[in-house]
Amino acid sequence: MKIFECGNCGNPLFFENDTCENCGHLVGYNPTEINLMTFDPAKPELVSDHSNLTFKHCSNHQYGVCNWVVPAQESNEFCEACALNNTIPDLSDAENFPKWQKLEVAKHRLVYQLNRFKLSASPKEEMSEGGLCFDFLSRQGDDKIMTGHANGVITILLAEADSVHREQMRKQMSEPYRTLIGHFRHEVGHYYWDQLIAQNQRALNDYREIFGNEQADYSQALQTYYQHGPKQNWQNQYISQYATAHPWEDWAETWAHYLHIMDMAETAYYYGIGVSPKINEKSLQGTFSFDPYTEQNFNKIYESWAPISFAINSLNRSMGVPDAYPFVVSRTVISKMKFIHQLIYEL
């Protein structure tokens, strides 16, 4: 993610800030400008420090789960991220509220990134065919409710916002990585398969050549995976064990990791991060002097990102914490990510 700064005093801001801790000005994210706006709290309205335009808070600001703003003249009650909500947790249950906050942080970061890709996502309420929405649900004893995607409806189990539960599931599923943003990126990958591949015959042909034929029985494929585990030597062709289950899951897993890499790459670019280690191995040398969202050549992005990722993992190990990116990306997986990058770049 890019670096943000206060429009009044220049103090650096995090994406989730709703006030500047240095000068006290109010802060709100404007997705149209892909930037945090700041406002004088002494004024009765949200008047931008820079543009002098007037905004209003998203309706979910009252709950402390959203810091996005909407132009004052618009009739929209919710920002474009919160407008995607179909079902939110029951707020009468006090345990649900902090979990909802965590879900919203991840979802807002997802929508930020989709905007950077210029990928549209209209609320399903406005567009029943092709629209997108989120259901944040608790099982409440119903084991049939699962995190997943179906026809533009992405369900995220509220339990995934519980770090203890998530770690238990990570170990149970033998996963090296399990996060809320990872869930959002994976499930939205299924949604964009429908949008970018299903109705595009040329893209579908290319997809089948790279990922395999999605017409293979999905239920049977998952059953086989859970009974027998991943394919042998899966690391050579897949980003994760679960990606071996079915071509749809290979796409969604690869899509999620492509988004991981692009977000890390953008952060590295805005922070001017580069590595020049005290050895001559060229694969460990890299820097980001360009915005990855404007770069057509994915090889250039990956070759700049990989050394930085290795360095970050090394720093994490110095602190005795898990790798930030605990995956090995094979040449085959890079070619799959190149396909995704080119598909988005050509939109």
PDB file of C-alpha atoms in Angstrom, residues 46-243:
ATOM      1  CA  LEU A  46     -15.855  17.854   6.359  1.00  0.00           C
ATOM      2  CA  VAL A  47     -14.128  20.377   4.108  1.00  0.00           C
ATOM      3  CA  SER A  48     -10.921  19.049   2.593  1.00  0.00           C
ATOM      4  CA  ASP A  49      -7.736  20.825   3.672  1.00  0.00           C
ATOM      5  CA  HIS A  50      -6.446  20.736   0.103  1.00  0.00           C
ATOM      6  CA  SER A  51      -9.324  20.745  -2.379  1.00  0.00           C
ATOM      7  CA  ASN A  52     -11.853  22.699  -0.288  1.00  0.00           C
ATOM      8  CA  LEU A  53     -14.461  20.133  -1.374  1.00  0.00           C
ATOM      9  CA  THR A  54     -17.043  18.914   1.156  1.00  0.00           C
ATOM     10  CA  PHE A  55     -17.467  15.281   2.143  1.00  0.00           C
ATOM     11  CA  LYS A  56     -19.432  13.184   4.625  1.00  0.00           C
ATOM     12  CA  HIS A  57     -18.505  10.097   6.586  1.00  0.00           C
ATOM     13  CA  CYS A  58     -19.640   6.656   5.465  1.00  0.00           C
ATOM     14  CA  SER A  59     -22.569   5.598   7.647  1.00  0.00           C
ATOM     15  CA  ASN A  60     -20.431   2.838   9.189  1.00  0.00           C
ATOM     16  CA  HIS A  61     -18.098   5.475  10.601  1.00  0.00           C
ATOM     17  CA  GLN A  62     -20.441   5.697  13.587  1.00  0.00           C
ATOM     18  CA  TYR A  63     -19.443   2.135  14.532  1.00  0.00           C
ATOM     19  CA  GLY A  64     -15.722   2.778  14.218  1.00  0.00           C
ATOM     20  CA  VAL A  65     -15.292   0.262  11.383  1.00  0.00           C
ATOM     21  CA  CYS A  66     -14.867   2.620   8.415  1.00  0.00           C
ATOM     22  CA  ASN A  67     -12.892   5.821   7.832  1.00  0.00           C
ATOM     23  CA  TRP A  68     -13.928   6.315   4.179  1.00  0.00           C
ATOM     24  CA  VAL A  69     -15.741   9.431   2.994  1.00  0.00           C
ATOM     25  CA  VAL A  70     -18.344  10.165   0.333  1.00  0.00           C
ATOM     26  CA  PRO A  71     -18.830  13.480  -1.542  1.00  0.00           C
ATOM     27  CA  ALA A  72     -21.400  15.482   0.414  1.00  0.00           C
ATOM     28  CA  GLN A  73     -23.680  15.982  -2.588  1.00  0.00           C
ATOM     29  CA  GLU A  74     -24.080  12.241  -3.223  1.00  0.00           C
ATOM     30  CA  SER A  75     -27.105  10.409  -1.852  1.00  0.00           C
ATOM     31  CA  ASN A  76     -25.083   7.304  -0.970  1.00  0.00           C
ATOM     32  CA  GLU A  77     -25.215   6.445   2.711  1.00  0.00           C
ATOM     33  CA  PHE A  78     -22.286   4.058   2.508  1.00  0.00           C
ATOM     34  CA  CYS A  79     -18.850   4.257   0.893  1.00  0.00           C
ATOM     35  CA  GLU A  80     -18.119   1.910  -1.992  1.00  0.00           C
ATOM     36  CA  ALA A  81     -16.472  -0.631   0.334  1.00  0.00           C
ATOM     37  CA  CYS A  82     -19.321  -0.760   2.874  1.00  0.00           C
ATOM     38  CA  ALA A  83     -21.928  -0.735   0.088  1.00  0.00           C
ATOM     39  CA  LEU A  84     -20.704  -4.255  -0.727  1.00  0.00           C
ATOM     40  CA  ASN A  85     -21.927  -5.584   2.636  1.00  0.00           C
ATOM     41  CA  ASN A  86     -24.989  -7.792   2.409  1.00  0.00           C
ATOM     42  CA  THR A  87     -24.944  -9.255   5.922  1.00  0.00           C
ATOM     43  CA  ILE A  88     -23.010  -7.939   8.902  1.00  0.00           C
ATOM     44  CA  PRO A  89     -22.737  -9.643  12.312  1.00  0.00           C
ATOM     45  CA  ASP A  90     -25.402  -9.256  14.966  1.00  0.00           C
ATOM     46  CA  LEU A  91     -24.073  -6.232  16.866  1.00  0.00           C
ATOM     47  CA  SER A  92     -26.244  -6.987  19.895  1.00  0.00           C
ATOM     48  CA  ASP A  93     -23.663  -9.692  20.635  1.00  0.00           C
ATOM     49  CA  ALA A  94     -20.703  -7.802  22.113  1.00  0.00           C
ATOM     50  CA  GLU A  95     -18.258 -10.524  21.008  1.00  0.00           C
ATOM     51  CA  ASN A  96     -19.138  -9.933  17.363  1.00  0.00           C
ATOM     52  CA  PHE A  97     -18.132  -6.284  17.204  1.00  0.00           C
ATOM     53  CA  PRO A  98     -14.310  -6.581  17.409  1.00  0.00           C
ATOM     54  CA  LYS A  99     -14.451  -9.422  14.887  1.00  0.00           C
ATOM     55  CA  TRP A 100     -16.453  -7.260  12.485  1.00  0.00           C
ATOM     56  CA  GLN A 101     -13.865  -4.498  12.865  1.00  0.00           C
ATOM     57  CA  LYS A 102     -11.102  -6.895  11.788  1.00  0.00           C
ATOM     58  CA  LEU A 103     -13.154  -8.109   8.825  1.00  0.00           C
ATOM     59  CA  GLU A 104     -13.738  -4.532   7.704  1.00  0.00           C
ATOM     60  CA  VAL A 105     -10.034  -3.674   7.890  1.00  0.00           C
ATOM     61  CA  ALA A 106      -9.227  -6.577   5.568  1.00  0.00           C
ATOM     62  CA  LYS A 107     -12.137  -5.869   3.232  1.00  0.00           C
ATOM     63  CA  HIS A 108     -11.309  -2.158   2.908  1.00  0.00           C
ATOM     64  CA  ARG A 109      -7.714  -3.031   2.069  1.00  0.00           C
ATOM     65  CA  LEU A 110      -9.009  -5.442  -0.568  1.00  0.00           C
ATOM     66  CA  VAL A 111     -11.227  -2.779  -2.152  1.00  0.00           C
ATOM     67  CA  TYR A 112      -8.312  -0.315  -2.113  1.00  0.00           C
ATOM     68  CA  GLN A 113      -6.277  -2.814  -4.113  1.00  0.00           C
ATOM     69  CA  LEU A 114      -9.107  -3.557  -6.547  1.00  0.00           C
ATOM     70  CA  ASN A 115      -9.314   0.179  -7.189  1.00  0.00           C
ATOM     71  CA  ARG A 116      -5.604   0.265  -7.906  1.00  0.00           C
ATOM     72  CA  PHE A 117      -6.177  -2.456 -10.496  1.00  0.00           C
ATOM     73  CA  LYS A 118      -9.162  -0.475 -11.844  1.00  0.00           C
ATOM     74  CA  LEU A 119     -11.299  -3.578 -11.293  1.00  0.00           C
ATOM     75  CA  SER A 120     -14.937  -2.638 -10.861  1.00  0.00           C
ATOM     76  CA  ALA A 121     -17.183  -4.356  -8.328  1.00  0.00           C
ATOM     77  CA  SER A 122     -20.779  -3.124  -8.273  1.00  0.00           C
ATOM     78  CA  PRO A 123     -22.884  -4.021  -5.219  1.00  0.00           C
ATOM     79  CA  LYS A 124     -25.072  -7.048  -5.906  1.00  0.00           C
ATOM     80  CA  GLU A 125     -28.005  -5.035  -4.569  1.00  0.00           C
ATOM     81  CA  GLU A 126     -27.651  -2.770  -7.618  1.00  0.00           C
ATOM     82  CA  MET A 127     -26.634  -5.434 -10.139  1.00  0.00           C
ATOM     83  CA  SER A 128     -28.017  -8.895  -9.412  1.00  0.00           C
ATOM     84  CA  GLU A 129     -26.088 -10.434 -12.307  1.00  0.00           C
ATOM     85  CA  GLY A 130     -22.363  -9.775 -12.015  1.00  0.00           C
ATOM     86  CA  GLY A 131     -22.556  -7.829  -8.765  1.00  0.00           C
ATOM     87  CA  LEU A 132     -20.525  -8.537  -5.630  1.00  0.00           C
ATOM     88  CA  CYS A 133     -21.476  -8.646  -1.954  1.00  0.00           C
ATOM     89  CA  PHE A 134     -20.189  -9.953   1.375  1.00  0.00           C
ATOM     90  CA  ASP A 135     -21.906 -11.995   4.067  1.00  0.00           C
ATOM     91  CA  PHE A 136     -20.131 -12.016   7.436  1.00  0.00           C
ATOM     92  CA  LEU A 137     -21.719 -14.965   9.205  1.00  0.00           C
ATOM     93  CA  SER A 138     -21.483 -17.068  12.329  1.00  0.00           C
ATOM     94  CA  ARG A 139     -22.137 -20.789  12.025  1.00  0.00           C
ATOM     95  CA  GLN A 140     -24.314 -20.899  15.155  1.00  0.00           C
ATOM     96  CA  GLY A 141     -24.239 -24.685  15.020  1.00  0.00           C
ATOM     97  CA  ASP A 142     -24.779 -24.944  11.253  1.00  0.00           C
ATOM     98  CA  ASP A 143     -21.688 -26.695   9.859  1.00  0.00           C
ATOM     99  CA  LYS A 144     -22.939 -26.157   6.301  1.00  0.00           C
ATOM    100  CA  ILE A 145     -22.046 -22.468   6.483  1.00  0.00           C
ATOM    101  CA  MET A 146     -18.532 -22.107   5.087  1.00  0.00           C
ATOM    102  CA  THR A 147     -16.199 -19.366   3.953  1.00  0.00           C
ATOM    103  CA  GLY A 148     -16.538 -19.321   0.179  1.00  0.00           C
ATOM    104  CA  HIS A 149     -17.945 -17.747  -2.969  1.00  0.00           C
ATOM    105  CA  ALA A 150     -21.103 -18.433  -4.963  1.00  0.00           C
ATOM    106  CA  ASN A 151     -22.502 -16.253  -7.756  1.00  0.00           C
ATOM    107  CA  GLY A 152     -20.954 -13.034  -6.492  1.00  0.00           C
ATOM    108  CA  VAL A 153     -21.734 -13.655  -2.806  1.00  0.00           C
ATOM    109  CA  ILE A 154     -18.594 -13.998  -0.701  1.00  0.00           C
ATOM    110  CA  THR A 155     -19.148 -15.526   2.735  1.00  0.00           C
ATOM    111  CA  ILE A 156     -16.525 -15.026   5.419  1.00  0.00           C
ATOM    112  CA  LEU A 157     -17.007 -16.874   8.693  1.00  0.00           C
ATOM    113  CA  LEU A 158     -16.862 -14.537  11.659  1.00  0.00           C
ATOM    114  CA  ALA A 159     -14.682 -17.078  13.466  1.00  0.00           C
ATOM    115  CA  GLU A 160     -11.847 -16.323  11.029  1.00  0.00           C
ATOM    116  CA  ALA A 161     -11.444 -12.960  12.792  1.00  0.00           C
ATOM    117  CA  ASP A 162     -10.504 -14.853  15.973  1.00  0.00           C
ATOM    118  CA  SER A 163      -6.718 -15.247  15.833  1.00  0.00           C
ATOM    119  CA  VAL A 164      -6.772 -18.316  18.110  1.00  0.00           C
ATOM    120  CA  HIS A 165      -9.348 -20.107  15.958  1.00  0.00           C
ATOM    121  CA  ARG A 166      -7.501 -19.111  12.792  1.00  0.00           C
ATOM    122  CA  GLU A 167      -4.228 -20.522  14.109  1.00  0.00           C
ATOM    123  CA  GLN A 168      -5.965 -23.757  15.088  1.00  0.00           C
ATOM    124  CA  MET A 169      -7.389 -24.045  11.586  1.00  0.00           C
ATOM    125  CA  ARG A 170      -4.021 -23.225  10.030  1.00  0.00           C
ATOM    126  CA  LYS A 171      -2.414 -26.123  11.895  1.00  0.00           C
ATOM    127  CA  GLN A 172      -5.335 -28.463  11.231  1.00  0.00           C
ATOM    128  CA  MET A 173      -5.158 -27.724   7.495  1.00  0.00           C
ATOM    129  CA  SER A 174      -1.328 -27.844   7.447  1.00  0.00           C
ATOM    130  CA  GLU A 175      -1.193 -24.340   6.020  1.00  0.00           C
ATOM    131  CA  PRO A 176       1.916 -22.140   6.278  1.00  0.00           C
ATOM    132  CA  TYR A 177      -0.215 -18.997   6.109  1.00  0.00           C
ATOM    133  CA  ARG A 178      -3.804 -18.116   7.039  1.00  0.00           C
ATOM    134  CA  THR A 179      -4.981 -14.502   7.371  1.00  0.00           C
ATOM    135  CA  LEU A 180      -8.161 -12.504   6.875  1.00  0.00           C
ATOM    136  CA  ILE A 181      -6.734 -10.591   3.908  1.00  0.00           C
ATOM    137  CA  GLY A 182      -5.730 -13.952   2.446  1.00  0.00           C
ATOM    138  CA  HIS A 183      -9.328 -15.188   2.673  1.00  0.00           C
ATOM    139  CA  PHE A 184     -10.672 -12.055   1.015  1.00  0.00           C
ATOM    140  CA  ARG A 185      -8.142 -12.190  -1.798  1.00  0.00           C
ATOM    141  CA  HIS A 186      -8.760 -15.884  -2.437  1.00  0.00           C
ATOM    142  CA  GLU A 187     -12.552 -15.638  -2.500  1.00  0.00           C
ATOM    143  CA  VAL A 188     -12.617 -12.517  -4.657  1.00  0.00           C
ATOM    144  CA  GLY A 189     -10.423 -14.480  -7.056  1.00  0.00           C
ATOM    145  CA  HIS A 190     -13.355 -16.826  -7.654  1.00  0.00           C
ATOM    146  CA  TYR A 191     -15.559 -13.799  -8.329  1.00  0.00           C
ATOM    147  CA  TYR A 192     -13.139 -12.383 -10.883  1.00  0.00           C
ATOM    148  CA  TRP A 193     -12.810 -15.750 -12.589  1.00  0.00           C
ATOM    149  CA  ASP A 194     -16.474 -15.330 -13.447  1.00  0.00           C
ATOM    150  CA  GLN A 195     -15.909 -11.734 -14.559  1.00  0.00           C
ATOM    151  CA  LEU A 196     -12.662 -12.070 -16.502  1.00  0.00           C
ATOM    152  CA  ILE A 197     -12.554 -15.673 -17.732  1.00  0.00           C
ATOM    153  CA  ALA A 198     -15.968 -17.321 -17.958  1.00  0.00           C
ATOM    154  CA  GLN A 199     -17.413 -15.054 -20.666  1.00  0.00           C
ATOM    155  CA  ASN A 200     -14.159 -14.470 -22.564  1.00  0.00           C
ATOM    156  CA  GLN A 201     -13.480 -17.405 -24.879  1.00  0.00           C
ATOM    157  CA  ARG A 202      -9.908 -16.394 -25.681  1.00  0.00           C
ATOM    158  CA  ALA A 203      -9.089 -15.957 -21.995  1.00  0.00           C
ATOM    159  CA  LEU A 204     -10.875 -19.226 -21.179  1.00  0.00           C
ATOM    160  CA  ASN A 205      -8.804 -21.127 -23.742  1.00  0.00           C
ATOM    161  CA  ASP A 206      -5.585 -19.658 -22.357  1.00  0.00           C
ATOM    162  CA  TYR A 207      -6.712 -20.358 -18.805  1.00  0.00           C
ATOM    163  CA  ARG A 208      -7.392 -24.025 -19.560  1.00  0.00           C
ATOM    164  CA  GLU A 209      -3.974 -24.377 -21.154  1.00  0.00           C
ATOM    165  CA  ILE A 210      -2.261 -22.900 -18.078  1.00  0.00           C
ATOM    166  CA  PHE A 211      -4.450 -24.011 -15.145  1.00  0.00           C
ATOM    167  CA  GLY A 212      -6.342 -27.006 -16.535  1.00  0.00           C
ATOM    168  CA  ASN A 213      -9.968 -27.727 -17.426  1.00  0.00           C
ATOM    169  CA  GLU A 214     -12.367 -26.297 -14.843  1.00  0.00           C
ATOM    170  CA  GLN A 215     -15.119 -28.612 -16.168  1.00  0.00           C
ATOM    171  CA  ALA A 216     -13.638 -31.423 -14.069  1.00  0.00           C
ATOM    172  CA  ASP A 217     -16.097 -32.413 -11.335  1.00  0.00           C
ATOM    173  CA  TYR A 218     -15.478 -29.876  -8.564  1.00  0.00           C
ATOM    174  CA  SER A 219     -17.105 -31.772  -5.683  1.00  0.00           C
ATOM    175  CA  GLN A 220     -15.309 -34.977  -6.573  1.00  0.00           C
ATOM    176  CA  ALA A 221     -11.996 -33.120  -6.919  1.00  0.00           C
ATOM    177  CA  LEU A 222     -12.321 -31.617  -3.439  1.00  0.00           C
ATOM    178  CA  GLN A 223     -13.325 -34.960  -1.958  1.00  0.00           C
ATOM    179  CA  THR A 224     -10.257 -36.574  -3.533  1.00  0.00           C
ATOM    180  CA  TYR A 225      -8.024 -33.793  -2.222  1.00  0.00           C
ATOM    181  CA  TYR A 226      -9.278 -34.045   1.356  1.00  0.00           C
ATOM    182  CA  GLN A 227      -9.021 -37.847   1.308  1.00  0.00           C
ATOM    183  CA  HIS A 228      -5.621 -38.218  -0.349  1.00  0.00           C
ATOM    184  CA  GLY A 229      -3.911 -34.867   0.013  1.00  0.00           C
ATOM    185  CA  PRO A 230      -2.100 -32.823  -2.647  1.00  0.00           C
ATOM    186  CA  LYS A 231      -0.490 -34.151  -5.798  1.00  0.00           C
ATOM    187  CA  GLN A 232       3.072 -35.379  -5.552  1.00  0.00           C
ATOM    188  CA  ASN A 233       5.777 -32.771  -6.153  1.00  0.00           C
ATOM    189  CA  TRP A 234       3.069 -30.109  -6.104  1.00  0.00           C
ATOM    190  CA  GLN A 235       5.641 -27.383  -5.368  1.00  0.00           C
ATOM    191  CA  ASN A 236       6.819 -27.546  -8.987  1.00  0.00           C
ATOM    192  CA  GLN A 237       3.508 -26.388 -10.451  1.00  0.00           C
ATOM    193  CA  TYR A 238       1.357 -24.920  -7.676  1.00  0.00           C
ATOM    194  CA  ILE A 239       1.644 -22.123  -5.118  1.00  0.00           C
ATOM    195  CA  SER A 240       0.015 -24.184  -2.367  1.00  0.00           C
ATOM    196  CA  GLN A 241      -1.240 -27.659  -1.590  1.00  0.00           C
ATOM    197  CA  TYR A 242      -4.863 -26.543  -1.866  1.00  0.00           C
ATOM    198  CA  ALA A 243      -4.222 -25.201  -5.364  1.00  0.00           C
TER     199      ALA A 243
END
